[in-house]
CSV table of N, CA and C in Angstrom, one decimal:
chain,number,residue,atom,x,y,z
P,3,UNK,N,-7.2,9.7,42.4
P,3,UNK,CA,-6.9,9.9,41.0
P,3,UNK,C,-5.7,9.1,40.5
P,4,UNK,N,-4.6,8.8,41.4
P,4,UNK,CA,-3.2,8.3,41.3
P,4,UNK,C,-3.8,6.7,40.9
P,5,UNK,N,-4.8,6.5,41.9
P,5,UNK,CA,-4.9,5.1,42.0
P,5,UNK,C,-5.4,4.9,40.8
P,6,UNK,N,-6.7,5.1,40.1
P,6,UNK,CA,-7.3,5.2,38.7
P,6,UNK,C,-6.3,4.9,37.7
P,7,UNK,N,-5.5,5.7,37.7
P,7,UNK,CA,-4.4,6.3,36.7
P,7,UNK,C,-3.2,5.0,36.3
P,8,UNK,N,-2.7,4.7,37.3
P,8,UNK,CA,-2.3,3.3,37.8
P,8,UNK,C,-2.6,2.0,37.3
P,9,UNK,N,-4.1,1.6,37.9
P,9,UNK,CA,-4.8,0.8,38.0
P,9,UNK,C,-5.0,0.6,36.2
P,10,UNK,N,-5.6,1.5,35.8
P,10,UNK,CA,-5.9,1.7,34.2
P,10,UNK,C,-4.5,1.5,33.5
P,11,UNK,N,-3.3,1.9,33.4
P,11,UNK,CA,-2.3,1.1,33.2
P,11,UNK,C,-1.6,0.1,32.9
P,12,UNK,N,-2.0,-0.4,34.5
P,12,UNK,CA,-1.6,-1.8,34.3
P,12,UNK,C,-2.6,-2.5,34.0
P,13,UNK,N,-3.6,-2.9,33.5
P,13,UNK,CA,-4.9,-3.5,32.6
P,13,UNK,C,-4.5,-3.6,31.7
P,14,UNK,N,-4.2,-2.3,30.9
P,14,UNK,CA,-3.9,-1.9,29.8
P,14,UNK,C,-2.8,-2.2,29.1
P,15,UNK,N,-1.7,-2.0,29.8
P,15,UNK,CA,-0.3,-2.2,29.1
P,15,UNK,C,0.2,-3.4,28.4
P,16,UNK,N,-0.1,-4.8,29.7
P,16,UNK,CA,-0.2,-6.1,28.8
P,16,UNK,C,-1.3,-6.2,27.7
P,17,UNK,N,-1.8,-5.8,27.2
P,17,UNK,CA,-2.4,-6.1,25.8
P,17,UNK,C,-1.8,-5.4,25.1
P,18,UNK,N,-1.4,-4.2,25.3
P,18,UNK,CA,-1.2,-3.0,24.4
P,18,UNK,C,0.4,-4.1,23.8
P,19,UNK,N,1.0,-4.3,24.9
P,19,UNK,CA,2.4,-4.7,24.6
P,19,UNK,C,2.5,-6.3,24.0
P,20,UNK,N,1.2,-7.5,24.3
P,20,UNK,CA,1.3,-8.4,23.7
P,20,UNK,C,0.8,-8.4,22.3
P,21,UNK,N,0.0,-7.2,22.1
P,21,UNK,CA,-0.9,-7.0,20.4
P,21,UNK,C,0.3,-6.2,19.6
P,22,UNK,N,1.5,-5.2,20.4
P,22,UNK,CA,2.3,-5.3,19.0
P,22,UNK,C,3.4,-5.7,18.9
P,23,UNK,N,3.8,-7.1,19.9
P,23,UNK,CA,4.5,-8.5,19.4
P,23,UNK,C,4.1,-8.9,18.6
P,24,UNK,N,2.8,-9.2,18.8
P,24,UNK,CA,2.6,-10.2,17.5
P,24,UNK,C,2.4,-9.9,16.1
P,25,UNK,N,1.9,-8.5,16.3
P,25,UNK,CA,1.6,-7.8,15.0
P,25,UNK,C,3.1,-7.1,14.3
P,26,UNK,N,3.8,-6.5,15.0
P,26,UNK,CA,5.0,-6.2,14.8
P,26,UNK,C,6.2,-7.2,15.2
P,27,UNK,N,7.4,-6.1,14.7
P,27,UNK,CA,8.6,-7.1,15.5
P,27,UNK,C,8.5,-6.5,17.2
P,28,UNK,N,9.3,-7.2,17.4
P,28,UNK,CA,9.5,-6.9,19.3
P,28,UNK,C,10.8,-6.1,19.2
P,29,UNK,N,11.3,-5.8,18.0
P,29,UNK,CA,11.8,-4.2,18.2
P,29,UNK,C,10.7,-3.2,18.4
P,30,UNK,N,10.4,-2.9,17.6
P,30,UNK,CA,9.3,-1.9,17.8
P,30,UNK,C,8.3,-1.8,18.6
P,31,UNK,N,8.1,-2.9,19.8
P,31,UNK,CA,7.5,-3.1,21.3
P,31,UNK,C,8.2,-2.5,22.1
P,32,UNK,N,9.6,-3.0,22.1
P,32,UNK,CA,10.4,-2.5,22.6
P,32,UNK,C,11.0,-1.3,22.8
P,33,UNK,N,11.0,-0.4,21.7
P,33,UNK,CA,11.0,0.7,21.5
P,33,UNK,C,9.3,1.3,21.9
P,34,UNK,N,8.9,1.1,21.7
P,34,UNK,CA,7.5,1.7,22.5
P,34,UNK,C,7.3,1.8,24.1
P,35,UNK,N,7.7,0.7,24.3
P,35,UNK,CA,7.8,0.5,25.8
P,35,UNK,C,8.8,1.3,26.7
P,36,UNK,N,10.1,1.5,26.2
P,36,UNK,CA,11.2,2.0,26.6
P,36,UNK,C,10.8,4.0,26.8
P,37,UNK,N,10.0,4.0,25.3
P,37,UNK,CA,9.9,5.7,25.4
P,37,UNK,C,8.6,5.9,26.3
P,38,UNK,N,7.5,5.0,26.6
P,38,UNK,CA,6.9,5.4,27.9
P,38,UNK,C,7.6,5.7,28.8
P,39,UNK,N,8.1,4.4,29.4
P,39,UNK,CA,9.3,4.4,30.5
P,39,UNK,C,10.0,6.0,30.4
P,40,UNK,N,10.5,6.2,29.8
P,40,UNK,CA,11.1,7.5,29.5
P,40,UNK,C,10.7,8.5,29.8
P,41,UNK,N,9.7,9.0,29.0
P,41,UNK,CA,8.7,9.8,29.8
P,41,UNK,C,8.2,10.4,30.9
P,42,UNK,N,8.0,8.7,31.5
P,42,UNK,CA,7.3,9.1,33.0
P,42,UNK,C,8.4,9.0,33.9
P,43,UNK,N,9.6,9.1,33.6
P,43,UNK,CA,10.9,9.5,34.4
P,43,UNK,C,11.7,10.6,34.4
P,44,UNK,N,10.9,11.3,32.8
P,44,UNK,CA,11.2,12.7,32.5
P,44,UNK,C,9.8,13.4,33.4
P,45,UNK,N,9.0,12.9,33.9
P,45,UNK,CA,7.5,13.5,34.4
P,45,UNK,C,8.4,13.7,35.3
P,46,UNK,N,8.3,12.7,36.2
P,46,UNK,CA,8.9,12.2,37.7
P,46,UNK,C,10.2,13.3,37.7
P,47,UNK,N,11.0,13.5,37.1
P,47,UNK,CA,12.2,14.6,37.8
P,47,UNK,C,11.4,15.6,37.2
P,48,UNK,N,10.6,16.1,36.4
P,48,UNK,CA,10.3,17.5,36.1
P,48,UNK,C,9.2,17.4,37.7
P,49,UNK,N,8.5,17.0,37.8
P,49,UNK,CA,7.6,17.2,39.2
P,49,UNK,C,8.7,17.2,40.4
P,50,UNK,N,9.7,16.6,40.4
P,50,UNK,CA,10.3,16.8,41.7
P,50,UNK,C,11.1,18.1,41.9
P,51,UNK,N,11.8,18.4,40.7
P,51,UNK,CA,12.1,20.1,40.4
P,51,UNK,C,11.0,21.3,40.7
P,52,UNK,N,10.1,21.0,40.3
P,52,UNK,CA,9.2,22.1,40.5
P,52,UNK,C,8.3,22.4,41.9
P,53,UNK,N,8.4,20.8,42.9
P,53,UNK,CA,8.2,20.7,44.1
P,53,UNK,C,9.6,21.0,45.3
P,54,UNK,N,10.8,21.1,44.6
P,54,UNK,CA,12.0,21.7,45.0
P,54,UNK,C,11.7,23.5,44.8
P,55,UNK,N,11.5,23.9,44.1
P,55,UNK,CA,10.6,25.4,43.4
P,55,UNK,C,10.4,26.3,44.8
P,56,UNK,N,9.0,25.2,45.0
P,56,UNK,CA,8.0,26.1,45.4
P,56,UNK,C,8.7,25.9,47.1
């Protein structure tokens, strides 16, 4: 499922991130980009806390 998850991702992300350069400014890429990232580094320490837990 990791792999999927991943895989689908990175397909995905360069389009998602070259369609709103162009459409937008590359602030607001940038800011999109950054709060993913964010996110999945807020996932990433909430799962390793909770695998500390149990």
């Amino acid at each position: 499922m990791y792999t999927v998850i991943l895989f689908a991702g990175t397909s995905v992300a360069p389009i998602i991130s070259v369609y709103f350069m162009k459409t937008g400014s590359f602030t607001v890429a940038f800011i999109l980009l950054a709060t993913t990232l964010s996110i999945g580094l807020v996932s990433a320490i909430m799962i390793k806390i909770q695998t500390k837990k149990s």
